[in-house]
CSV table of C-alpha atoms and ligand atoms in Angstrom, one decimal:
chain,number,residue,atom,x,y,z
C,90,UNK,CA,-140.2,87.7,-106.1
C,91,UNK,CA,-138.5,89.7,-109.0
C,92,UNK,CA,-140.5,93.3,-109.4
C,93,UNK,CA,-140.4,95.5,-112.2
C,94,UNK,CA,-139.9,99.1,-111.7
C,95,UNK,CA,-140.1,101.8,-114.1
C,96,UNK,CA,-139.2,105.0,-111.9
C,97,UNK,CA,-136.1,106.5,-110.4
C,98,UNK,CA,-138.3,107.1,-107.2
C,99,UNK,CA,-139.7,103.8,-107.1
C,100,UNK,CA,-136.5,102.4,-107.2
C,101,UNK,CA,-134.8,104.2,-104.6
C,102,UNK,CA,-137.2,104.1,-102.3
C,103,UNK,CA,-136.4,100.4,-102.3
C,104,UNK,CA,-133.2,100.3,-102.2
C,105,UNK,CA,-132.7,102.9,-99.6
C,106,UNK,CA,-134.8,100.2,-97.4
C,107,UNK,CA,-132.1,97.7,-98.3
C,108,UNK,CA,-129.4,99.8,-97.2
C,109,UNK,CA,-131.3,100.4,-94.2
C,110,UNK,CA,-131.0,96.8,-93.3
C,111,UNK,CA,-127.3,96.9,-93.8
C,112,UNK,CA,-127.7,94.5,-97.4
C,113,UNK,CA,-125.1,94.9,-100.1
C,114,UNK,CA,-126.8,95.5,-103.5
C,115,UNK,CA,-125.1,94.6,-106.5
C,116,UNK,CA,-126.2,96.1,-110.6
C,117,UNK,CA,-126.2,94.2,-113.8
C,118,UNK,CA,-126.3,97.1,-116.2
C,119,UNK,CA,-127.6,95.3,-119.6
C,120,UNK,CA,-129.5,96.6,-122.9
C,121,UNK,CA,-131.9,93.4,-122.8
C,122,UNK,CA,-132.1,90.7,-125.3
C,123,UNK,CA,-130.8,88.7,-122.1
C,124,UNK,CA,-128.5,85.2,-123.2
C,125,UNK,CA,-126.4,83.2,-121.4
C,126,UNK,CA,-124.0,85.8,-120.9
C,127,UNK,CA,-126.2,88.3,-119.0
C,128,UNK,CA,-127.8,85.6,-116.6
C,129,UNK,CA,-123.9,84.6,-115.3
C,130,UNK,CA,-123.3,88.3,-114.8
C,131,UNK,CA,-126.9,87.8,-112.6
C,132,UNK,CA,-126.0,84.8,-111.0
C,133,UNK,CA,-122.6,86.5,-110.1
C,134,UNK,CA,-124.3,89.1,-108.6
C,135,UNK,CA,-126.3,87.0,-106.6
C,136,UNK,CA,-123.4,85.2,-105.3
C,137,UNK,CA,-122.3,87.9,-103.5
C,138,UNK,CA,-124.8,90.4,-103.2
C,139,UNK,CA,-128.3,90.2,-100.9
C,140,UNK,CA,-130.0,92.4,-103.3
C,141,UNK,CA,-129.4,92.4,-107.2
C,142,UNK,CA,-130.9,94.7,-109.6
C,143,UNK,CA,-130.7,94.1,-113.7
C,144,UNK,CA,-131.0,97.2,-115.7
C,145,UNK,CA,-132.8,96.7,-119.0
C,146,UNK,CA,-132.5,99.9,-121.1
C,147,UNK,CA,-131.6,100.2,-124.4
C,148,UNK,CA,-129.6,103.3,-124.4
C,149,UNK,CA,-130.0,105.6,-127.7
C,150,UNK,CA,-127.0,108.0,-126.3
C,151,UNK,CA,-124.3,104.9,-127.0
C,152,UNK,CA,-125.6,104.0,-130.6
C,153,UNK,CA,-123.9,106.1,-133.0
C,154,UNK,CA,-125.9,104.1,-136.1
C,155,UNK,CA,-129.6,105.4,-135.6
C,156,UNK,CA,-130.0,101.6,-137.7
C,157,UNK,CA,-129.1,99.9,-135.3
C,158,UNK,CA,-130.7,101.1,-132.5
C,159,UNK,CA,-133.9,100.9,-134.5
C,160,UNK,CA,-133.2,97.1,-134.9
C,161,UNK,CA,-132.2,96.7,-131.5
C,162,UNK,CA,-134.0,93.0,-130.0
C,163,UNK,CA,-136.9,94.1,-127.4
C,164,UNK,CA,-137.4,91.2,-125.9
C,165,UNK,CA,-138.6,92.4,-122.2
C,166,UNK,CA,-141.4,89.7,-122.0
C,167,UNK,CA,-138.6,87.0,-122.3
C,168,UNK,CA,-135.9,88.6,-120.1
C,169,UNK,CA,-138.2,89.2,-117.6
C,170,UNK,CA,-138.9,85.1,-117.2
C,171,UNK,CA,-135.2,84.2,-117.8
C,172,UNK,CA,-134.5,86.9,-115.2
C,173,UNK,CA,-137.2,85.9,-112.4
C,174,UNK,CA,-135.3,81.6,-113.0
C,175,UNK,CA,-132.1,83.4,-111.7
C,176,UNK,CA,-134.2,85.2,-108.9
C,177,UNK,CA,-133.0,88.8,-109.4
C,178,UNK,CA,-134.9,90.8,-106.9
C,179,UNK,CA,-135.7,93.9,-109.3
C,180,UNK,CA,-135.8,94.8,-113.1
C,181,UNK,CA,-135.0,98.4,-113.4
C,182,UNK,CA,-136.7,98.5,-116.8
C,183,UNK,CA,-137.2,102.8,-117.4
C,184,UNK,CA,-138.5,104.4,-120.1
C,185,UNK,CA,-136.4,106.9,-122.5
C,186,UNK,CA,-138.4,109.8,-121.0
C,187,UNK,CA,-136.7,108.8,-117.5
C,188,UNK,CA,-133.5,108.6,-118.2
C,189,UNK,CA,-133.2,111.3,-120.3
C,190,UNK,CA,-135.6,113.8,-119.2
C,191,UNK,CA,-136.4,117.0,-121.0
C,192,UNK,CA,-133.3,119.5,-120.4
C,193,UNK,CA,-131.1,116.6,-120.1
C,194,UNK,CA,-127.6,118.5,-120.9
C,195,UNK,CA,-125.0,116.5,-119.7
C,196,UNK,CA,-121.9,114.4,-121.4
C,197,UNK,CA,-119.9,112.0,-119.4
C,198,UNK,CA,-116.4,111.6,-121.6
C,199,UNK,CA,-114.1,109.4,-120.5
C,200,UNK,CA,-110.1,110.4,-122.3
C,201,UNK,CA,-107.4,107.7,-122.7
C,202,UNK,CA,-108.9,104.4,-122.6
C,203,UNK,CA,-111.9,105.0,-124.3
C,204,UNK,CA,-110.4,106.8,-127.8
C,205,UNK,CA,-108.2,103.7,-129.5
C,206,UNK,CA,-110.3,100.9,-130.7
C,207,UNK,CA,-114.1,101.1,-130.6
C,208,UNK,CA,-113.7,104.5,-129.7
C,209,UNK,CA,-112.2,105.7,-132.8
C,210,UNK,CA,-114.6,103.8,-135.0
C,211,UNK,CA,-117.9,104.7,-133.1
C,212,UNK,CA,-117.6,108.3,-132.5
C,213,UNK,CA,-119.8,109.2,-129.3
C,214,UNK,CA,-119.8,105.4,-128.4
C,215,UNK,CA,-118.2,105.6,-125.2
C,216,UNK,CA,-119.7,109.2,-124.2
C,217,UNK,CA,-123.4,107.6,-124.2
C,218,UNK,CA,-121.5,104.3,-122.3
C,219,UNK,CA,-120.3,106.1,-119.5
C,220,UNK,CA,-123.2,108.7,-119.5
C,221,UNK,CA,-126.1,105.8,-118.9
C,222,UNK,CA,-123.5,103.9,-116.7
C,223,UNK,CA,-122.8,107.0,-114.4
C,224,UNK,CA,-126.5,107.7,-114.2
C,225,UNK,CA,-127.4,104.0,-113.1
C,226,UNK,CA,-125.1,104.2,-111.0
C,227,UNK,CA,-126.3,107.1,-109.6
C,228,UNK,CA,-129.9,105.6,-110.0
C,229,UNK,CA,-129.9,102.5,-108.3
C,230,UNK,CA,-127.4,103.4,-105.8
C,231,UNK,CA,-125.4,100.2,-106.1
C,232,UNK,CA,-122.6,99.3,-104.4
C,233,UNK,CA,-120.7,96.7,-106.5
C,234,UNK,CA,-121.6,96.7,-110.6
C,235,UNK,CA,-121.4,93.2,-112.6
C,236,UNK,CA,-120.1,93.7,-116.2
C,237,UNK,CA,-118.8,91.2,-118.7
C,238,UNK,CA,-115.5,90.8,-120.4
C,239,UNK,CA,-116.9,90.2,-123.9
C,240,UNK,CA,-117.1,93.7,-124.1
C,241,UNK,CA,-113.3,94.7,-122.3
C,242,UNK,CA,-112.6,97.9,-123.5
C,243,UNK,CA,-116.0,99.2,-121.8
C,244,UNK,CA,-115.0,97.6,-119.2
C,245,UNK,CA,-111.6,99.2,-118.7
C,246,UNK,CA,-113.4,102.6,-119.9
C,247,UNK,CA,-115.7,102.1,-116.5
C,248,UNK,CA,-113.1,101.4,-113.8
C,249,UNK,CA,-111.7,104.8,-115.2
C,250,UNK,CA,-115.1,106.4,-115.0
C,251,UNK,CA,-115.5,105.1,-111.6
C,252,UNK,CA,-112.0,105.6,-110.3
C,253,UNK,CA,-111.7,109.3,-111.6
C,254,UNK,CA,-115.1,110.2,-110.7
C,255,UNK,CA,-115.3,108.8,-107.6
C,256,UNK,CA,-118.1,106.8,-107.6
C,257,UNK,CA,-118.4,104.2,-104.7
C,258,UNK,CA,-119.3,101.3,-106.9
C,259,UNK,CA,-116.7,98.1,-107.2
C,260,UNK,CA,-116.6,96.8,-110.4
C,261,UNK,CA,-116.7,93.2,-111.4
C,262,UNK,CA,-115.6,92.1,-114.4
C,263,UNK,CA,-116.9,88.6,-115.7
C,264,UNK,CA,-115.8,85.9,-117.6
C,265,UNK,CA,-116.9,85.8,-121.2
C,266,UNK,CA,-119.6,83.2,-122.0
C,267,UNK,CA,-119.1,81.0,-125.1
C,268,UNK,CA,-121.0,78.9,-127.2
C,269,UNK,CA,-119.8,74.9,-127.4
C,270,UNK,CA,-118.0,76.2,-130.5
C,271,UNK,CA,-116.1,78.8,-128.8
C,272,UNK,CA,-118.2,82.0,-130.2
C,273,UNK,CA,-119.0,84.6,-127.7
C,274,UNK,CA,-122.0,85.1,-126.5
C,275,UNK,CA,-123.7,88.0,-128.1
C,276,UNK,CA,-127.6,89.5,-128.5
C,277,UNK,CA,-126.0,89.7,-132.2
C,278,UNK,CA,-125.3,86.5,-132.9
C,279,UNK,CA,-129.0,85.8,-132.9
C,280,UNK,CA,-129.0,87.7,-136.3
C,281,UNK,CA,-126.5,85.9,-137.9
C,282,UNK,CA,-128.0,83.8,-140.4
C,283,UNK,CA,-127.6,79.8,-140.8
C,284,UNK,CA,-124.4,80.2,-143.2
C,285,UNK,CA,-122.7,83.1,-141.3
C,286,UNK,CA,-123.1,81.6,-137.9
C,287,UNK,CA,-121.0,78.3,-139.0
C,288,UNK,CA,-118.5,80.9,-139.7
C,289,UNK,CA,-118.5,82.9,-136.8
C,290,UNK,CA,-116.3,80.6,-134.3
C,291,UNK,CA,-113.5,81.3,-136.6
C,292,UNK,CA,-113.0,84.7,-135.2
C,293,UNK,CA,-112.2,83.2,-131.2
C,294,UNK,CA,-109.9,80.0,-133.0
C,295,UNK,CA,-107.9,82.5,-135.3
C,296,UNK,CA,-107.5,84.8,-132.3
C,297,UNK,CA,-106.1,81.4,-130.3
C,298,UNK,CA,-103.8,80.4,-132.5
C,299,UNK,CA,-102.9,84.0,-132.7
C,300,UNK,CA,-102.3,84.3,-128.7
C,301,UNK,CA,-99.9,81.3,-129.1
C,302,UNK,CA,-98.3,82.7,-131.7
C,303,UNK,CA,-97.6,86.2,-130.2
C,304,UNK,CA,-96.2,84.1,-126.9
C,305,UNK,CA,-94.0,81.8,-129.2
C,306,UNK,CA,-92.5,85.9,-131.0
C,307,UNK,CA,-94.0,85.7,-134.2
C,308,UNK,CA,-94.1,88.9,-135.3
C,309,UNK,CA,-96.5,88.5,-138.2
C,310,UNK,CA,-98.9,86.4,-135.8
C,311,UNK,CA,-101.1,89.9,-136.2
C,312,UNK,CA,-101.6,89.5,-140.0
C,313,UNK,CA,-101.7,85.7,-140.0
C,314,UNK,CA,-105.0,85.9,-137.7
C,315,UNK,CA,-106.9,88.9,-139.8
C,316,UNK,CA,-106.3,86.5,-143.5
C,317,UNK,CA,-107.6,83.8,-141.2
C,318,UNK,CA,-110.5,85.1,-140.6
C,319,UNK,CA,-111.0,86.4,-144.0
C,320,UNK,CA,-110.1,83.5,-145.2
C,321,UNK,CA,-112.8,81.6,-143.3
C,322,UNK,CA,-115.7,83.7,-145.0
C,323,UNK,CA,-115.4,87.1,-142.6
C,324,UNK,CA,-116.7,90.3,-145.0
C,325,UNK,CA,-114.2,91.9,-143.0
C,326,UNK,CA,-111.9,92.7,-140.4
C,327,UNK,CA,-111.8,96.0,-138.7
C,328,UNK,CA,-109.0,95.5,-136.8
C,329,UNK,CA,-106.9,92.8,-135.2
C,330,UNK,CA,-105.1,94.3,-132.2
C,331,UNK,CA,-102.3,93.6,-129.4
C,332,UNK,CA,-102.8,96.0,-126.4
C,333,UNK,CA,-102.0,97.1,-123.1
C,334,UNK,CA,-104.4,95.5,-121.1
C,335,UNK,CA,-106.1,98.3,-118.7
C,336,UNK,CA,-105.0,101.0,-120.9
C,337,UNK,CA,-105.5,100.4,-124.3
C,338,UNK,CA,-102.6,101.8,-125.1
C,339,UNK,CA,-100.0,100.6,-127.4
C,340,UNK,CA,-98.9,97.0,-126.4
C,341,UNK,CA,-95.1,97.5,-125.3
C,342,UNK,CA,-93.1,94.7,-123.8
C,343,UNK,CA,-94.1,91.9,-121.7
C,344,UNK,CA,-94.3,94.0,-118.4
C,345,UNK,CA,-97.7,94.4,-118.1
C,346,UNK,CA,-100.6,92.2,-119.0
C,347,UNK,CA,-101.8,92.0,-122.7
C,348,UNK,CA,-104.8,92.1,-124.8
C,349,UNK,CA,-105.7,90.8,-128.1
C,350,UNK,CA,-108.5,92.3,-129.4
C,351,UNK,CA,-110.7,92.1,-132.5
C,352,UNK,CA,-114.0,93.3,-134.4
C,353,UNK,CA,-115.3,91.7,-138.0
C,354,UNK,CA,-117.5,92.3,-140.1
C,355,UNK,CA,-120.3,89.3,-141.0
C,356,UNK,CA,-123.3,88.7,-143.1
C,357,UNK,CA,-123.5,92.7,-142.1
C,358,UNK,CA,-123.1,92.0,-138.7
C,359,UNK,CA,-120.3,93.4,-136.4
C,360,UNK,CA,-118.8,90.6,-133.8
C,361,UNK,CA,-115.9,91.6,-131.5
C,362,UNK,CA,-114.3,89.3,-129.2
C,363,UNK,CA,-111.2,89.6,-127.0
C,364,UNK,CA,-108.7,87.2,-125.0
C,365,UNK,CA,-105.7,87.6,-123.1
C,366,UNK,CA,-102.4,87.4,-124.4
A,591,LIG,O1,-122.9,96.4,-122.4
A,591,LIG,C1,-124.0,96.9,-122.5
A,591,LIG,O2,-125.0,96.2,-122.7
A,591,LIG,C2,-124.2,98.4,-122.5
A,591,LIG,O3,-123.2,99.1,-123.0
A,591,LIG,C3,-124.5,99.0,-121.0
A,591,LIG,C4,-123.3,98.7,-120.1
A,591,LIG,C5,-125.7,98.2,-120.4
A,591,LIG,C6,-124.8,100.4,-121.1
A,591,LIG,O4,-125.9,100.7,-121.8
């Protein structure tokens, strides 16, 4: 049976019980508006945890448009069902008010990985990422933490959070889920209208092509992809990046692993998708 649970004490009190009988609990840390993408992160969790908790809080600290937080899908009623198919054992669903608490004074700000990027061009972003994730952490006392790879420079900004912190929570990173026509998964893509959502695959095949094309040394495979993708109708294109994988950092040689990362603009909504290179 999946229960809902609004409070940090009624939460802990059940997973300290868990933990009590020696089971391994595993987070899904998610904003709602649930798709396909979320319920593999569950179903992951499940896989190798006995006790799996999905977070649904939409988290006002990491939106640095108050716009967008205002039109942020609430959709609890649904994700609860879709959430109760997969069989997740609780939905840590907390109001603002318990999260952030009058008095609330503290910034978790994660250097390095987190400024290039999203960072730069949504200021605070990251600080309200790893504050909410270090206090879910902290909250539901988790021992392994199931995020997905859609979003990979959060990721990489959270096995830093964890690492220099030292929290005792493993993190997972999944798989991105795609749509038939190779778009990922997104609780955006639901606003994409009729038009624009033909359009939107072009983003993950330019970015393909582009991969190739960076293995085969074309230099120019960068600029090729972003008039692609402008090309194909994109408003625009923020930026169309090669990285260091884990870091972030500038992508130099073939040493280490490599990114390619990219965020458009289309029908006013922002899509960012990434692969490996
Ligand atoms: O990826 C998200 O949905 C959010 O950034 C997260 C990790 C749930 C923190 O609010």
């Amino acid at each position: 049976m999946t229960q809902i649970v609004r409070t940090v004490s009624e939460l802990r009190a059940l997973v300290r019980g868990w933990k009590v009988q020696g089971d391994v609990v595993g987070v899904v840390p998610t904003m709602g508006a649930l798709h396909e993408g979320h319920l593999s992160l569950a179903r992951a969790a499940k896989a190798e945890c006995e006790r799996v908790i999905v977070t649904i809080f939409v988290n006002p600290k990491q939106f640095n448009n108050p716009d967008d937080l205002k039109k942020y899908p609430r959709t609890e009623e649904a994700d609860a069902d879709l959430l109760r198919g997969v069989g997740v054992d609780v939905i840590f669903a907390p109001a603002p008010e318990e999260v952030y608490p009058t008095g609330f004074a503290t910034t978790v700000s994660v250097a390095g990985v987190a400024q290039p990027l999203e960072g730069a061009l949504r200021p605070g972003h990251f600080d309200g990422v790893a504050t909410v994730v270090a206090k879910l952490f902290g909250m539901t006392m988790a021992d392994r933490g199931y995020f997905g790879q859609k979003d990979w420079q959060q990721l990489q900004v959270i096995k830093r959070l964890v690492r220099d912190l030292n929290i005792p929570v493993w993190i997972v990173g999944c798989e991105t889920i795609r749509e038939a026509d190779g778009l990922a998964m997104s609780s955006r893509n639901a606003r994409l209208r009729d038009a624009a959502r033909r359009v939107a695959p072009a983003l993950y095949a330019a970015m393909t092509r582009a991969a190739l094309a960076v293995r085969a040394g074309d230099s120019g495979a960068l600029e090729t992809c972003a008039a692609e993708v402008q090309a194909a109708g994109f408003d625009s294109v923020e930026y169309i990046e090669l990285r260091d994988a884990s870091t972030l950092g500038p992508a130099e040689g073939r040493e280490r692993p490599l990114r390619l990362l990219a965020a458009a603009w289309l029908d006013g909504i922002r899509l960012i998708d990434n692969i490996p290179v």
